[in-house]
Amino acid sequence: AAAAALGRLGGAASVAVPRLRALLAHDELWLRVDAAIALWEISGRTGESVPVLLAAWERNRHVRVRVADCLARMGLSGAGADAAQVVRAELLSVRRHNAMDGGYGSHDTYEDEKLLALCRRALGTDRGKGTTS
């Protein structure tokens, strides 16, 4: 929550950048994701954040909506070819990210539709505020 609050402050929170960078290697996946997003929101640079976000995407399917939201705001021109490939693969996947054998809930449909919409938005935008450095 603190990392997300720092991210919302944007450049005014630049003093927190060294600590956020340190959190990119934290054991807790969600904290790494929050730190990566906040780091991008503060600095506007994608180089450190995107690899952490994409690794989390592959490791934990439940983080995908949060990561896709960030990638959509970044714009894939800033996020890079690896991010574009991951987003395209998600859109082409027949088995949904939150599918579980033996059960589902209406919230699963909502989350999946949200993920797909964010992926489409990420692919359709070329005006993100991110830079590749």
Tab-separated table of C-alpha atoms in Angstrom:
chain	number	residue	atom	x	y	z
A	1	ALA	CA	0.000	0.000	0.000
A	2	ALA	CA	2.842	2.396	0.793
A	3	ALA	CA	4.501	1.779	-2.567
A	4	ALA	CA	1.208	2.448	-4.355
A	5	ALA	CA	0.781	5.700	-2.418
A	6	LEU	CA	4.289	6.772	-3.381
A	7	GLY	CA	3.541	5.982	-7.012
A	8	ARG	CA	0.465	8.210	-6.938
A	9	LEU	CA	2.696	11.083	-5.823
A	10	GLY	CA	4.695	10.780	-9.035
A	11	GLY	CA	7.924	12.755	-9.267
A	12	ALA	CA	7.322	14.344	-5.870
A	13	ALA	CA	8.264	10.983	-4.342
A	14	SER	CA	11.630	10.734	-6.110
A	15	VAL	CA	13.398	10.529	-2.745
A	16	ALA	CA	11.869	7.033	-2.383
A	17	VAL	CA	13.378	5.692	-5.626
A	18	PRO	CA	16.415	3.996	-3.992
A	19	ARG	CA	14.183	2.130	-1.517
A	20	LEU	CA	11.762	1.106	-4.272
A	21	ARG	CA	14.688	-0.211	-6.317
A	22	ALA	CA	15.753	-2.328	-3.353
A	23	LEU	CA	12.223	-3.755	-3.106
A	24	LEU	CA	12.402	-5.033	-6.689
A	25	ALA	CA	14.347	-8.019	-5.310
A	26	HIS	CA	12.090	-8.635	-2.283
A	27	ASP	CA	10.901	-12.197	-1.596
A	28	GLU	CA	7.218	-11.169	-1.664
A	29	LEU	CA	5.956	-11.101	-5.260
A	30	TRP	CA	3.158	-8.570	-4.688
A	31	LEU	CA	5.572	-6.171	-3.001
A	32	ARG	CA	7.936	-6.459	-5.975
A	33	VAL	CA	5.029	-5.674	-8.310
A	34	ASP	CA	3.906	-2.684	-6.245
A	35	ALA	CA	7.477	-1.380	-6.079
A	36	ALA	CA	7.980	-1.812	-9.838
A	37	ILE	CA	4.768	0.038	-10.633
A	38	ALA	CA	5.552	2.832	-8.173
A	39	LEU	CA	9.086	3.154	-9.518
A	40	TRP	CA	7.707	3.628	-13.023
A	41	GLU	CA	5.032	6.074	-11.833
A	42	ILE	CA	7.678	8.160	-10.084
A	43	SER	CA	10.491	8.044	-12.646
A	44	GLY	CA	8.633	7.391	-15.898
A	45	ARG	CA	11.323	4.849	-16.773
A	46	THR	CA	10.402	1.313	-17.692
A	47	GLY	CA	13.818	-0.362	-17.816
A	48	GLU	CA	13.830	-1.584	-14.219
A	49	SER	CA	10.109	-2.101	-13.795
A	50	VAL	CA	9.059	-4.094	-16.847
A	51	PRO	CA	11.289	-7.157	-16.240
A	52	VAL	CA	9.936	-7.435	-12.682
A	53	LEU	CA	6.345	-7.090	-13.904
A	54	LEU	CA	6.767	-9.693	-16.639
A	55	ALA	CA	8.435	-12.160	-14.266
A	56	ALA	CA	5.524	-11.741	-11.846
A	57	TRP	CA	3.052	-12.245	-14.729
A	58	GLU	CA	4.603	-15.626	-15.465
A	59	ARG	CA	4.927	-16.675	-11.848
A	60	ASN	CA	1.468	-15.801	-10.479
A	61	ARG	CA	-1.639	-15.601	-12.646
A	62	HIS	CA	-3.482	-13.546	-10.022
A	63	VAL	CA	-1.152	-10.578	-10.543
A	64	ARG	CA	-1.937	-10.279	-14.255
A	65	VAL	CA	-4.749	-7.732	-13.990
A	66	ARG	CA	-2.564	-5.383	-11.937
A	67	VAL	CA	0.376	-5.800	-14.306
A	68	ALA	CA	-1.814	-5.371	-17.395
A	69	ASP	CA	-3.219	-2.158	-15.942
A	70	CYS	CA	0.299	-0.797	-15.570
A	71	LEU	CA	1.333	-1.931	-19.057
A	72	ALA	CA	-1.773	-0.290	-20.526
A	73	ARG	CA	-0.884	2.982	-18.804
A	74	MET	CA	2.755	2.693	-19.895
A	75	GLY	CA	1.956	1.936	-23.476
A	76	LEU	CA	3.739	-0.955	-25.099
A	77	SER	CA	6.039	1.382	-26.994
A	78	GLY	CA	7.570	2.198	-23.620
A	79	ALA	CA	7.219	-1.280	-22.147
A	80	GLY	CA	8.989	-3.032	-25.024
A	81	ALA	CA	8.691	-6.070	-27.263
A	82	ASP	CA	8.689	-8.638	-24.445
A	83	ALA	CA	5.671	-6.971	-22.859
A	84	ALA	CA	3.881	-6.832	-26.201
A	85	GLN	CA	4.531	-10.534	-26.707
A	86	VAL	CA	3.115	-11.420	-23.272
A	87	VAL	CA	0.006	-9.291	-23.846
A	88	ARG	CA	-0.613	-10.777	-27.287
A	89	ALA	CA	-0.189	-14.310	-25.917
A	90	GLU	CA	-2.782	-13.595	-23.229
A	91	LEU	CA	-5.261	-12.368	-25.816
A	92	LEU	CA	-4.698	-15.471	-27.942
A	93	SER	CA	-4.895	-17.945	-25.063
A	94	VAL	CA	-7.879	-20.283	-25.164
A	95	ARG	CA	-7.590	-21.257	-21.501
A	96	ARG	CA	-8.225	-18.222	-19.366
A	97	HIS	CA	-5.708	-17.004	-16.817
A	98	ASN	CA	-7.971	-17.647	-13.839
A	99	ALA	CA	-9.446	-20.987	-14.927
A	100	MET	CA	-9.492	-23.612	-12.197
A	101	ASP	CA	-10.519	-27.200	-12.575
A	102	GLY	CA	-13.724	-27.899	-10.725
A	103	GLY	CA	-15.026	-24.422	-10.073
A	104	TYR	CA	-15.516	-20.823	-11.006
A	105	GLY	CA	-17.415	-17.786	-9.816
A	106	SER	CA	-18.953	-14.776	-11.496
A	107	HIS	CA	-16.024	-12.687	-10.248
A	108	ASP	CA	-13.739	-14.889	-12.386
A	109	THR	CA	-15.549	-13.737	-15.517
A	110	TYR	CA	-15.299	-10.105	-14.425
A	111	GLU	CA	-11.570	-10.383	-13.688
A	112	ASP	CA	-10.918	-12.138	-16.975
A	113	GLU	CA	-12.853	-9.572	-19.004
A	114	LYS	CA	-10.980	-6.820	-17.189
A	115	LEU	CA	-7.658	-8.463	-18.030
A	116	LEU	CA	-8.595	-8.844	-21.688
A	117	ALA	CA	-9.752	-5.214	-21.901
A	118	LEU	CA	-6.490	-4.003	-20.353
A	119	CYS	CA	-4.458	-6.157	-22.750
A	120	ARG	CA	-6.365	-4.735	-25.717
A	121	ARG	CA	-5.846	-1.216	-24.374
A	122	ALA	CA	-2.131	-1.867	-23.976
A	123	LEU	CA	-1.871	-3.033	-27.575
A	124	GLY	CA	-3.957	-0.145	-28.875
A	125	THR	CA	-2.023	2.606	-27.186
A	126	ASP	CA	1.198	4.076	-28.431
A	127	ARG	CA	1.233	7.104	-26.185
A	128	GLY	CA	2.325	5.821	-22.789
A	129	LYS	CA	4.446	8.062	-20.620
A	130	GLY	CA	7.209	5.495	-20.176
A	131	THR	CA	10.693	5.686	-21.585
A	132	THR	CA	12.943	2.716	-22.207
A	133	SER	CA	15.899	4.011	-20.232
